[in-house]
XYZ file of C-alpha atoms in Angstrom:
770
model
C -10.139 -40.075 -16.754
C -11.096 -36.631 -18.056
C -9.238 -33.622 -16.735
C -10.843 -30.210 -16.579
C -8.859 -27.858 -18.768
C -8.311 -24.127 -19.119
C -10.659 -21.702 -20.769
C -9.229 -18.887 -22.845
C -12.407 -16.840 -22.452
C -12.795 -17.011 -18.698
C -10.175 -16.238 -16.121
C -11.197 -18.142 -13.026
C -8.792 -18.410 -10.151
C -9.331 -21.324 -7.820
C -9.149 -22.097 -4.120
C -11.878 -23.381 -1.853
C -15.609 -22.297 -1.927
C -16.732 -20.088 -4.832
C -15.485 -19.079 -8.252
C -14.288 -15.599 -9.170
C -14.926 -14.654 -12.777
C -13.066 -11.466 -13.607
C -15.207 -8.727 -15.172
C -15.782 -9.034 -18.888
C -15.155 -12.788 -19.033
C -17.649 -15.241 -20.430
C -17.905 -18.533 -18.638
C -17.554 -21.448 -21.046
C -15.624 -24.669 -21.311
C -12.840 -26.040 -23.411
C -11.297 -29.486 -23.480
C -8.392 -30.959 -25.349
C -4.763 -29.917 -25.047
C -3.635 -28.555 -21.724
C -3.670 -24.734 -21.698
C -1.743 -22.323 -19.476
C -4.054 -21.201 -16.728
C -6.413 -22.739 -14.244
C -9.055 -25.116 -15.543
C -12.587 -23.795 -15.500
C -14.957 -26.637 -16.398
C -16.877 -26.385 -13.139
C -20.315 -27.666 -12.241
C -22.348 -25.776 -9.658
C -21.308 -28.383 -7.118
C -17.636 -27.862 -8.023
C -18.101 -24.127 -7.616
C -19.299 -24.598 -4.070
C -16.176 -26.610 -3.251
C -13.550 -24.199 -4.449
C -12.845 -20.659 -3.404
C -11.277 -17.640 -4.987
C -7.497 -17.573 -4.820
C -5.456 -14.503 -5.625
C -3.362 -15.135 -8.727
C 0.229 -14.160 -9.380
C 0.545 -10.508 -10.403
C 3.079 -8.795 -12.639
C 3.664 -5.180 -13.621
C 3.575 -3.871 -17.168
C 4.746 -0.392 -18.083
C 3.864 0.846 -21.537
C 6.431 2.692 -23.571
C 6.640 3.603 -27.238
C 6.515 -0.008 -28.459
C 3.126 -0.725 -26.890
C 1.558 2.191 -28.756
C 2.821 1.021 -32.139
C 0.359 -1.231 -33.980
C 0.255 -4.607 -32.225
C 3.182 -3.617 -30.047
C 1.364 -4.809 -26.930
C 1.390 -8.421 -28.093
C 5.037 -9.399 -27.421
C 4.811 -8.689 -23.680
C 1.577 -10.646 -23.320
C 2.883 -13.564 -25.374
C 6.137 -13.700 -23.419
C 4.391 -13.744 -20.077
C 1.779 -16.230 -21.212
C 4.590 -18.723 -21.837
C 7.194 -17.803 -19.279
C 5.348 -16.505 -16.217
C 2.456 -17.588 -13.996
C 0.959 -14.077 -14.067
C -2.797 -13.870 -14.412
C -3.182 -10.190 -13.570
C -1.078 -7.409 -15.074
C -1.114 -4.102 -13.198
C -0.455 -1.816 -16.146
C 0.521 1.834 -16.456
C 1.782 4.289 -19.064
C 5.398 5.441 -19.216
C 4.910 7.260 -22.490
C 3.101 10.463 -23.528
C -0.620 10.142 -23.961
C -3.762 11.356 -22.202
C -6.219 8.686 -21.048
C -9.084 10.607 -22.599
C -7.473 10.406 -26.056
C -9.578 8.011 -28.221
C -6.405 6.492 -29.698
C -5.036 5.693 -26.224
C -8.387 4.127 -25.325
C -8.399 1.971 -28.478
C -4.903 0.642 -27.817
C -5.632 -0.168 -24.179
C -8.852 -1.958 -25.118
C -7.106 -3.954 -27.851
C -4.393 -5.029 -25.417
C -6.985 -5.964 -22.809
C -8.903 -8.163 -25.239
C -5.704 -9.832 -26.395
C -4.664 -10.514 -22.811
C -8.042 -12.191 -22.239
C -7.381 -14.440 -25.207
C -4.145 -15.516 -23.549
C -5.713 -16.252 -20.182
C -4.631 -13.039 -18.480
C -6.335 -9.785 -17.538
C -5.207 -6.181 -17.332
C -5.792 -3.928 -14.347
C -5.167 -0.542 -15.960
C -3.851 2.606 -14.349
C -6.674 5.067 -15.027
C -5.578 7.686 -12.530
C -6.471 11.299 -13.199
C -2.771 12.262 -13.298
C -2.588 10.462 -16.645
C -5.273 12.857 -17.896
C -3.800 16.067 -16.507
C -3.924 17.914 -19.798
C -7.609 17.256 -20.366
C -8.458 18.063 -16.733
C -6.568 21.341 -16.982
C -8.349 22.229 -20.216
C -11.743 21.599 -18.646
C -11.050 22.971 -15.152
C -8.181 25.465 -15.459
C -8.908 26.972 -12.038
C -8.714 23.641 -10.184
C -4.993 22.922 -10.291
C -2.787 22.255 -7.291
C -0.965 25.143 -5.671
C 1.891 25.342 -3.217
C 2.547 28.439 -1.115
C 6.118 29.557 -0.499
C 6.301 31.490 2.783
C 9.495 33.507 2.416
C 10.887 36.142 4.737
C 12.982 39.144 3.735
C 14.387 42.087 5.728
C 12.652 45.431 5.715
C 14.777 48.511 5.176
C 13.543 51.679 6.811
C 14.918 53.966 4.136
C 15.823 52.011 1.042
C 13.414 49.846 -0.929
C 13.036 46.253 0.263
C 12.469 43.380 -2.121
C 12.534 39.639 -2.656
C 12.316 37.391 -5.666
C 10.591 34.039 -5.213
C 10.888 31.377 -7.918
C 8.844 28.178 -8.172
C 9.932 24.759 -9.385
C 8.494 21.706 -11.047
C 7.834 18.360 -9.356
C 8.140 14.890 -10.825
C 7.108 11.299 -10.181
C 6.445 8.238 -12.328
C 3.256 9.838 -13.648
C 5.434 12.417 -15.393
C 7.742 9.778 -16.886
C 7.920 10.472 -20.615
C 5.504 13.378 -20.330
C 5.319 16.924 -18.958
C 6.409 17.226 -15.302
C 4.285 19.035 -12.755
C 5.557 22.318 -14.175
C 4.710 25.683 -12.716
C 1.730 27.060 -14.647
C 1.590 30.478 -13.020
C 2.743 32.408 -9.982
C 0.768 34.842 -7.851
C 1.442 36.898 -4.756
C -1.310 36.139 -2.247
C -0.298 38.158 0.789
C 2.562 40.010 2.513
C 2.934 40.397 6.274
C 5.336 42.404 8.408
C 6.380 41.689 11.993
C 9.092 41.915 14.554
C 11.180 38.916 15.635
C 13.185 38.211 18.738
C 15.533 35.258 18.993
C 14.169 34.101 15.639
C 10.524 34.011 16.795
C 7.695 36.245 15.578
C 6.580 38.531 18.389
C 2.958 38.582 19.409
C 1.002 41.682 18.461
C 3.411 42.799 15.759
C 1.963 40.941 12.754
C 0.385 43.215 10.152
C -1.000 42.599 6.681
C 0.865 45.014 4.392
C -0.255 43.513 1.082
C -1.621 46.886 -0.048
C 1.802 48.498 0.360
C 3.759 46.281 -1.994
C 4.330 46.064 -5.708
C 4.380 42.585 -7.225
C 5.703 41.699 -10.648
C 4.431 38.236 -11.582
C 5.706 35.970 -14.338
C 4.862 32.344 -15.133
C 7.156 30.824 -12.514
C 8.303 33.662 -10.264
C 7.184 36.733 -8.352
C 9.243 39.806 -7.476
C 7.959 41.737 -4.466
C 9.144 45.240 -3.611
C 8.298 47.720 -0.858
C 9.234 51.375 -1.042
C 9.485 53.610 2.003
C 9.285 52.949 5.720
C 6.853 50.539 7.322
C 5.111 51.761 10.460
C 6.133 50.407 13.873
C 9.648 49.863 12.552
C 8.952 46.196 11.678
C 12.193 44.518 10.730
C 10.887 41.549 8.772
C 8.451 41.017 5.933
C 7.075 37.707 4.700
C 5.661 37.054 1.244
C 3.161 34.264 0.646
C 3.510 33.326 -3.013
C 1.351 30.661 -4.655
C 2.715 28.574 -7.506
C 0.167 26.644 -9.529
C 1.469 23.328 -10.839
C 0.246 21.148 -13.671
C -1.746 18.566 -11.743
C -5.294 18.465 -10.341
C -5.791 20.062 -6.959
C -6.323 17.459 -4.241
C -9.252 19.588 -3.080
C -10.564 20.297 -6.596
C -14.396 20.370 -6.605
C -14.509 18.287 -9.800
C -11.738 15.791 -9.019
C -14.002 12.941 -7.894
C -16.435 13.350 -10.770
C -13.663 13.600 -13.354
C -11.873 10.469 -12.205
C -15.213 8.688 -12.552
C -15.584 10.056 -16.079
C -12.243 8.503 -16.998
C -13.255 5.145 -15.559
C -16.565 5.308 -17.389
C -14.775 5.838 -20.704
C -13.091 2.442 -20.217
C -16.173 0.584 -18.978
C -16.305 -1.584 -22.115
C -12.539 -2.164 -22.429
C -12.644 -5.654 -20.865
C -10.390 -4.578 -18.002
C -10.198 -6.516 -14.743
C -10.117 -3.307 -12.744
C -8.157 -0.095 -12.371
C -5.054 1.176 -10.555
C -4.376 4.299 -8.546
C -0.715 4.312 -7.634
C 1.008 6.474 -5.013
C -1.758 9.037 -4.826
C -1.284 12.313 -2.988
C 0.315 15.687 -3.456
C 3.323 15.731 -5.796
C 6.149 13.974 -4.015
C 8.984 15.958 -2.424
C 12.210 14.510 -1.106
C 12.854 17.637 0.947
C 9.952 19.022 2.939
C 10.591 22.569 4.176
C 7.756 23.808 6.352
C 7.792 27.192 4.638
C 6.436 25.522 1.485
C 2.927 24.212 2.101
C 0.263 22.785 -0.210
C -2.610 25.167 -0.839
C -5.621 25.915 -3.037
C -8.856 27.829 -2.853
C -10.665 24.524 -2.344
C -8.347 23.634 0.523
C -8.813 27.069 2.121
C -12.579 26.576 2.007
C -12.343 23.106 3.566
C -10.012 24.444 6.257
C -12.392 27.282 7.151
C -15.293 24.838 7.415
C -13.466 22.607 9.889
C -11.909 25.419 11.948
C -14.782 27.800 12.604
C -13.889 30.120 9.744
C -10.140 30.502 10.315
C -8.111 31.988 7.460
C -5.756 29.353 6.046
C -3.205 31.849 4.713
C -2.893 33.598 8.090
C -2.607 30.212 9.778
C 0.036 29.127 7.275
C 2.190 32.004 8.502
C 1.536 30.873 12.062
C 2.204 27.195 11.238
C 5.410 27.968 9.380
C 6.991 30.683 11.533
C 5.343 30.406 14.940
C 4.409 33.338 17.168
C 4.937 34.038 20.852
C 1.788 33.597 22.895
C 0.167 31.498 20.141
C 2.013 28.214 20.637
C -1.184 26.273 21.313
C -2.969 27.804 18.329
C -0.020 26.827 16.141
C -0.124 23.193 17.298
C -3.877 23.036 16.762
C -3.612 24.607 13.312
C -0.986 22.060 12.214
C -3.082 19.203 13.608
C -6.132 20.408 11.698
C -4.278 21.108 8.441
C -2.457 17.790 8.345
C -5.499 15.719 9.326
C -7.517 17.510 6.636
C -4.928 16.593 4.001
C -4.727 12.976 5.144
C -8.490 12.491 5.208
C -9.016 14.128 1.819
C -6.406 11.891 0.196
C -8.075 8.856 1.761
C -11.467 10.070 0.546
C -10.163 10.300 -3.036
C -8.665 6.807 -2.853
C -11.827 5.301 -1.423
C -14.141 7.031 -3.882
C -11.984 5.625 -6.689
C -12.414 2.150 -5.194
C -16.196 2.480 -5.116
C -16.265 3.942 -8.628
C -14.365 0.901 -9.925
C -16.984 -1.386 -8.415
C -19.876 0.656 -9.768
C -18.483 0.938 -13.300
C -16.555 -2.320 -13.868
C -18.546 -4.589 -11.547
C -18.319 -5.790 -7.968
C -15.530 -8.281 -8.769
C -13.287 -5.698 -10.437
C -9.954 -5.161 -8.728
C -8.788 -1.933 -7.160
C -4.996 -1.702 -7.455
C -2.181 -0.749 -6.717
C -0.531 0.760 -3.591
C -1.138 3.989 -1.649
C 2.442 3.985 -0.333
C 4.860 6.309 -2.124
C 8.374 6.723 -0.736
C 7.548 4.074 0.876
C 8.501 4.725 4.471
C 6.508 6.491 7.195
C 8.779 9.519 7.436
C 8.571 13.231 6.603
C 8.427 12.588 2.853
C 5.359 10.394 3.113
C 3.803 12.687 5.721
C 3.740 15.612 3.296
C 2.764 13.393 0.360
C -0.436 11.903 1.751
C -0.596 12.392 5.523
C -0.004 8.654 6.058
C -3.429 7.828 4.660
C -2.436 4.237 3.815
C -4.866 2.641 6.259
C -7.929 4.487 4.946
C -7.115 4.003 1.248
C -9.539 1.255 0.343
C -8.334 -1.736 -1.684
C -9.592 -5.262 -2.364
C -6.347 -6.639 -1.023
C -3.539 -4.998 0.922
C -0.951 -3.494 -1.431
C 2.350 -1.740 -0.734
C 5.615 -1.209 -2.577
C 9.368 -1.388 -2.377
C 10.620 -1.305 1.240
C 7.346 -0.658 3.065
C 7.870 -2.036 6.605
C 6.386 -5.481 7.137
C 4.463 -4.251 10.190
C 2.536 -1.964 7.806
C 1.945 -4.730 5.269
C 0.421 -7.089 7.823
C -1.670 -4.304 9.368
C -3.117 -3.385 5.977
C -4.041 -7.016 5.347
C -6.104 -6.881 8.553
C -7.741 -3.583 7.592
C -8.659 -4.860 4.122
C -9.706 -8.289 5.432
C -7.382 -9.777 2.840
C -5.646 -13.132 3.328
C -2.548 -11.885 1.503
C -0.709 -8.659 0.904
C 1.086 -7.816 -2.337
C 4.208 -5.680 -2.433
C 5.246 -4.134 -5.762
C 8.906 -5.017 -5.766
C 11.919 -4.142 -7.877
C 15.683 -3.967 -7.801
C 18.340 -3.280 -10.411
C 19.519 -6.917 -10.494
C 17.582 -10.135 -10.193
C 19.550 -11.524 -7.244
C 17.628 -9.725 -4.455
C 14.347 -11.251 -5.711
C 15.676 -14.720 -4.876
C 15.294 -14.378 -1.121
C 12.680 -11.675 -0.903
C 10.035 -13.873 -2.498
C 10.487 -16.275 0.445
C 10.731 -13.490 3.051
C 7.383 -12.162 1.867
C 5.773 -15.596 2.075
C 6.864 -15.892 5.718
C 4.798 -12.816 6.525
C 1.740 -13.732 4.468
C 2.809 -11.742 1.439
C 3.504 -12.088 -2.260
C 5.381 -9.967 -4.760
C 3.764 -7.872 -7.458
C 6.663 -8.280 -9.878
C 8.042 -5.000 -11.172
C 10.665 -5.503 -13.906
C 14.283 -4.831 -13.012
C 14.887 -1.124 -12.478
C 16.827 0.905 -13.352
C 17.859 -0.894 -16.533
C 17.805 0.133 -20.218
C 14.262 0.248 -21.565
C 14.915 -2.568 -24.027
C 15.680 -4.966 -21.184
C 12.475 -4.386 -19.239
C 10.177 -6.800 -21.030
C 11.887 -10.101 -20.221
C 14.084 -9.023 -17.325
C 12.491 -11.426 -14.820
C 11.990 -14.405 -17.138
C 15.529 -15.594 -17.794
C 16.067 -17.907 -14.835
C 13.823 -19.913 -12.522
C 12.369 -16.964 -10.600
C 8.954 -17.554 -12.171
C 9.136 -21.224 -11.175
C 9.739 -20.100 -7.603
C 6.708 -17.819 -7.831
C 4.642 -20.715 -9.156
C 5.702 -22.770 -6.149
C 5.059 -20.036 -3.591
C 1.639 -19.370 -5.140
C 0.558 -22.841 -4.000
C -0.009 -21.212 -0.628
C -2.654 -18.961 -2.172
C -4.990 -21.948 -2.440
C -5.164 -22.457 1.317
C -4.454 -18.983 2.738
C -7.832 -17.800 3.969
C -6.629 -15.457 6.720
C -3.678 -13.156 7.244
C -0.687 -13.723 9.593
C -1.349 -13.930 13.309
C 0.300 -10.830 14.795
C -0.315 -10.830 18.559
C 0.915 -7.256 19.075
C -0.264 -3.896 17.751
C 1.903 -0.804 17.835
C -0.617 2.046 17.688
C 1.145 5.301 16.896
C -0.329 8.689 17.634
C -1.327 9.869 14.189
C -1.524 13.585 15.096
C 1.900 13.462 16.753
C 3.471 11.820 13.704
C 2.080 14.592 11.465
C 2.845 17.589 13.689
C 6.125 19.163 12.599
C 6.096 21.712 15.444
C 7.310 18.984 17.809
C 10.578 17.570 16.556
C 10.592 14.901 19.287
C 7.611 13.102 17.800
C 7.249 14.312 14.203
C 7.443 11.543 11.569
C 8.129 8.945 14.279
C 5.574 6.139 14.127
C 7.240 3.710 16.532
C 8.808 1.666 13.793
C 11.809 1.016 16.025
C 9.526 -0.775 18.485
C 7.739 -2.762 15.781
C 11.094 -3.717 14.252
C 12.406 -4.964 17.597
C 9.363 -7.223 17.988
C 9.728 -8.597 14.455
C 13.411 -9.220 15.081
C 12.497 -11.327 18.115
C 9.994 -13.330 16.054
C 6.866 -11.707 17.490
C 4.980 -10.228 14.562
C 3.401 -6.821 15.183
C 0.951 -4.654 13.230
C 1.611 -0.903 12.906
C -1.630 1.095 13.092
C -2.377 4.837 13.398
C -4.524 5.990 16.308
C -6.929 7.528 13.786
C -8.140 3.966 13.209
C -9.598 4.141 16.724
C -11.364 7.410 15.940
C -12.897 6.070 12.721
C -14.057 2.861 14.411
C -11.749 0.375 12.679
C -9.705 -0.576 15.751
C -12.253 -1.829 18.252
C -12.762 -3.583 21.560
C -14.647 -6.768 20.723
C -17.429 -8.408 22.719
C -14.854 -10.482 24.591
C -13.007 -7.363 25.714
C -9.967 -7.728 23.454
C -8.594 -5.056 21.157
C -9.257 -6.154 17.566
C -8.407 -4.910 14.071
C -10.204 -6.615 11.223
C -9.971 -10.342 12.059
C -6.941 -9.892 14.366
C -7.254 -9.972 18.167
C -4.289 -8.609 20.113
C -2.607 -9.917 23.225
C -0.718 -6.635 23.688
C -1.041 -3.072 22.380
C 1.614 -0.378 22.615
C 0.349 3.204 22.344
C 3.267 5.180 20.946
C 3.385 8.986 21.334
C -0.138 9.854 22.479
C 0.525 13.618 22.623
C -1.959 15.743 20.611
C -4.381 12.874 20.117
C -8.157 13.039 20.324
C -9.971 12.445 23.598
C -12.006 9.450 22.335
C -8.670 7.625 21.987
C -8.109 7.995 25.721
C -11.615 6.657 26.370
C -10.825 3.671 24.159
C -7.726 2.754 26.144
C -9.553 3.300 29.411
C -12.230 0.815 28.342
C -9.648 -1.662 27.060
C -7.762 -1.375 30.346
C -10.900 -2.038 32.367
C -11.456 -5.221 30.372
C -7.921 -6.445 31.054
C -7.973 -8.902 28.152
C -5.290 -7.082 26.165
C -2.102 -5.937 27.887
C -1.619 -2.201 27.341
C 1.534 -0.082 27.305
C 2.227 3.597 26.694
C 5.365 5.294 25.388
C 5.295 9.048 25.969
C 3.130 11.302 28.075
C -0.177 12.808 27.066
C -0.585 16.379 28.280
C -2.216 18.135 25.304
C -5.183 17.103 23.177
C -5.817 17.505 19.432
C -7.047 21.082 19.909
C -3.872 21.884 21.879
C -5.792 22.166 25.145
C -4.331 20.837 28.417
C -5.362 17.217 28.905
C -4.377 14.552 31.430
C -4.445 11.690 28.962
C -2.340 9.468 31.197
C -4.866 9.830 34.007
C -7.881 9.235 31.776
C -6.408 6.050 30.315
C -5.651 4.834 33.824
C -3.194 2.548 35.580
C -3.782 -0.517 33.349
C -1.994 1.347 30.535
C 1.549 0.776 31.763
C 4.204 3.429 31.216
C 7.302 2.257 29.353
C 9.982 3.506 26.997
C 11.388 2.265 23.712
C 14.032 0.154 25.449
C 11.866 -1.474 28.128
C 8.622 -2.036 26.257
C 9.709 -4.933 24.033
C 10.951 -7.136 26.938
C 7.746 -6.294 28.829
C 5.568 -7.290 25.895
C 7.556 -10.490 25.307
C 7.037 -11.369 28.964
C 3.273 -11.037 28.487
C 3.312 -13.150 25.322
C 5.330 -15.906 26.950
C 2.985 -15.954 29.944
C 0.102 -16.481 27.517
C 1.957 -19.243 25.628
C 2.107 -17.236 22.398
C 4.714 -18.962 20.193
C 7.572 -17.213 18.470
C 7.315 -17.154 14.697
C 10.283 -16.543 12.383
C 12.955 -14.238 13.758
C 13.728 -11.222 11.623
C 16.721 -9.312 10.375
C 17.266 -5.802 9.081
C 17.019 -5.647 5.325
C 16.472 -3.076 2.612
C 15.388 -2.900 -1.012
C 16.813 -0.696 -3.768
C 18.493 1.666 -1.340
C 15.370 2.573 0.654
C 15.566 2.807 4.467
C 15.973 -0.603 6.086
C 13.449 -2.273 8.352
C 13.152 -5.712 9.910
C 11.625 -8.576 7.955
C 11.673 -12.360 8.346
C 14.571 -14.477 7.247
C 14.012 -16.681 4.205
C 13.473 -19.815 6.277
C 11.051 -20.414 9.110
C 7.412 -20.840 9.998
C 4.269 -18.748 10.138
C 0.919 -19.126 11.838
C -2.157 -17.598 10.225
C -5.081 -16.290 12.249
C -7.184 -19.382 11.512
C -4.410 -21.699 12.741
C -2.997 -22.617 9.323
C 0.741 -23.291 9.591
C 3.117 -22.239 6.841
C 6.659 -23.605 6.559
C 9.128 -21.868 4.233
C 12.648 -22.827 3.243
C 14.303 -20.560 0.675
C 17.588 -19.486 2.204
C 19.910 -21.140 -0.303
C 18.118 -22.194 -3.499
C 15.792 -20.058 -5.576
C 13.385 -22.952 -6.109
C 13.394 -23.688 -2.387
C 15.337 -25.792 0.097
C 14.334 -29.126 1.600
C 11.653 -29.238 4.280
C 12.104 -32.603 5.966
C 10.711 -32.424 9.452
C 8.176 -33.595 11.981
C 5.842 -30.760 12.883
C 3.512 -30.281 15.823
C 0.263 -28.469 15.122
C -1.717 -27.863 18.304
C -0.611 -31.227 19.680
C -1.028 -33.229 16.474
C 1.965 -34.563 14.569
C 2.720 -34.606 10.873
C 5.778 -35.676 8.869
C 6.704 -33.652 5.783
C 9.211 -34.173 3.007
C 8.818 -31.253 0.594
C 10.739 -28.417 -1.039
C 10.341 -24.687 -0.483
C 6.813 -24.445 0.899
C 4.406 -26.441 3.005
C 1.079 -25.332 4.420
C -1.200 -27.333 6.704
C -4.559 -26.607 8.294
C -6.063 -29.090 10.745
C -9.405 -29.099 12.491
C -9.862 -29.557 16.225
C -9.762 -33.328 15.808
C -6.340 -33.166 14.202
C -7.661 -33.981 10.732
C -6.121 -32.219 7.754
C -8.540 -29.830 6.053
C -6.042 -28.191 3.710
C -2.563 -29.107 2.572
C -0.156 -27.588 0.083
C 3.430 -28.601 -0.567
C 6.076 -27.715 -3.104
C 8.063 -30.671 -4.341
C 6.069 -33.045 -2.149
C 7.586 -36.486 -1.654
C 5.795 -37.735 1.442
C 3.243 -36.496 3.941
C 1.862 -38.409 6.899
C -0.532 -37.103 9.484
C -4.057 -35.905 10.091
C -5.637 -38.763 8.167
C -3.464 -38.390 5.061
C -0.696 -40.711 3.944
C 0.893 -39.568 0.683
C 3.895 -41.325 -0.844
C 4.985 -40.067 -4.273
C 7.512 -41.646 -6.591
C 8.267 -38.262 -8.137
C 8.021 -34.968 -6.304
C 5.014 -32.780 -7.129
C 3.687 -29.300 -6.350
C 0.191 -29.931 -5.003
C -2.653 -28.483 -2.973
C -5.577 -30.309 -1.375
C -8.619 -28.569 0.084
C -11.547 -30.303 1.770
C -14.993 -28.771 1.520
C -18.197 -30.446 2.699
C -16.265 -33.648 3.283
C -14.871 -33.800 -0.270
C -11.302 -33.242 -1.397
C -10.415 -30.917 -4.239
C -6.899 -31.262 -5.650
C -4.696 -28.851 -7.624
C -1.345 -29.755 -9.128
C 1.200 -27.454 -10.768
C 2.745 -29.435 -13.599
C 3.370 -29.596 -17.329
C 2.209 -33.204 -17.350
C -1.401 -34.338 -17.454
C -0.932 -37.540 -15.469
C -2.044 -37.515 -11.838
C -0.025 -39.915 -9.620
C -2.067 -42.909 -8.400
C -1.513 -42.073 -4.736
C -3.134 -38.692 -5.316
C -6.015 -40.183 -7.292
C -6.622 -42.430 -4.306
C -7.487 -39.315 -2.289
C -9.734 -37.727 -4.930
C -10.351 -37.907 -8.634
C -11.198 -34.206 -8.701
C -7.952 -32.612 -9.828
C -7.050 -29.379 -11.584
C -3.789 -29.182 -13.522
C -2.108 -25.772 -13.702
C 0.774 -25.506 -16.092
C 4.049 -24.137 -14.739
C 5.962 -21.493 -16.712
C 8.835 -22.269 -19.028
C 12.244 -20.629 -18.566
C 12.920 -17.938 -21.120
C 16.061 -18.208 -23.245
C 17.168 -15.436 -25.616
């Protein structure tokens, strides 16, 4: 029998109905010795029987070695032999501007070499890696931040203040210039009276023409001589510091990031990355330091009937008696503007990738930064994660699982990938299985922090890659994301509005965590997804997000939200198909006007609190015979805030009814799965290791099966008895079985050949030894 072998010139990843050829690949065939990746000798009929499957993904961070001659080859050669990676999300951790012809040549050479080895590079081509060239071309379009600093006014002696800026850093400044202060400029000075720490209405005056400012590169000294009329006791200087990174609202940002992509159009890349986009990250977020630029001020005026952003920044930062509503409305408008602009930049980048590299090019990596929905992320990107377009849901580090599953619904992706790292390899052992129990996979970041010389092979020295190879069997049959019967919809304006400490940066994660802990998976979604039409009421009257229909929805902190959101819940309540709950009252709308949101939504939206809502929701789910999935436990990664995620052993139901069984609590390669399972009333017996996935049709016939270390399977019309355990997948299309086996042997067991003679052999990685 002839076996279809790998092709070093085409990277085709297999599953169940069509073939995905990554951009730049030529489709051809090759027979002979077994190669490393998926076979590609496919007739048109074969192509109709197999569907795209997402491959295993690894991270690659370029340092000095990769820029030296053929220094990119060792990493590719290592991972060709010792990993199952087919895509490498790649970024620079070494000086070099993307527009530099020498940087381009090295990236293209590495990309072509990766293709030769059956892999493909998805390159980080973000504009922050071309900051120097952007600054040279558009020196007036750099990001600014305004420091809003008070100082006392003396009635006789001169009054003064010195304000000094500071640089910001993230991984885009690793090995290169930080976001240094480029220049400093005094924009405005106000005076006013305060009582009990609050600015008094009617006392605010612009005294900019009465001050002397001495400006240097990174600081401004402001002085006032003589008395100020009305005996104002306080002055406030608004000082802008320009930092070395493109302004989020820069007029040429979108066009320039397209220019960078266009430069690499012929580099044989599989796509491009934009990682952790937003304003420069800050781990402390004082509200008297706000992002600003001329472009932002213009956008703000356009959306707020001509209001002056600098004057409103004083109001937003310090408050003012009699203008409490205006302050709330100004913060709502400012923060929504920032969130939407960041999402616009992300989404334009996605579309540019498709236009320049081709419709099958991948948009990577993750929009999450810190990665936790708290004040740090709020001021980074306005929690724009859900509107940052990707081909497949992508997060990083300790992003809560309720976010990961929600993003998979928004992106209509069957899987989510989480870029994961820790300083030792041990935590990977269980987290690979935890992810699988929530429909996720790891995007493998090397161990960090470790010495640079240990990065390259840090994940290859034990059987972690064998475990990944086994878990990736599920990719062949996963066509939908996890079934999460509950949505926690948090009020997006409330979460962004720092004037209300009771609701600011609180997205209801405690409620979502409690549901996950009980084994009822829940998606976390901002209410802005209602406003933009993504969260809908379907024709059957149920609330739906992407392919997911919800049995229950919890609206968390509705204060300050937009009136169409109330209309949405009113309509959903009238349908009665989805149980609705509310935590928090709704008395003010987005424009800070009085609003009886509770009354508009109506009685069907039941009032609850954080303690009572979870038992109430569980009661609804039990009454509707919604099964518990895998119970969760609190867990963290690399010191980030903890959230609840599944244990490393349990079961998962996908939206299309596929059942996933995972057992990885004790052994890295997986624990035994020996059990009789019931799938919608039909029985099956499994003896496997680590993973098992089964999809049956309404007649109880198996349509897809995947098992790690399969020994026996009986049920649904299949009876498999193997002498030696095997990692296999079987998918039926148009009445015909297609088989895939992960093995370093070319022989197919007779009992498997009895099912079909159409088998693909995918080689498993070797274990690296120094």
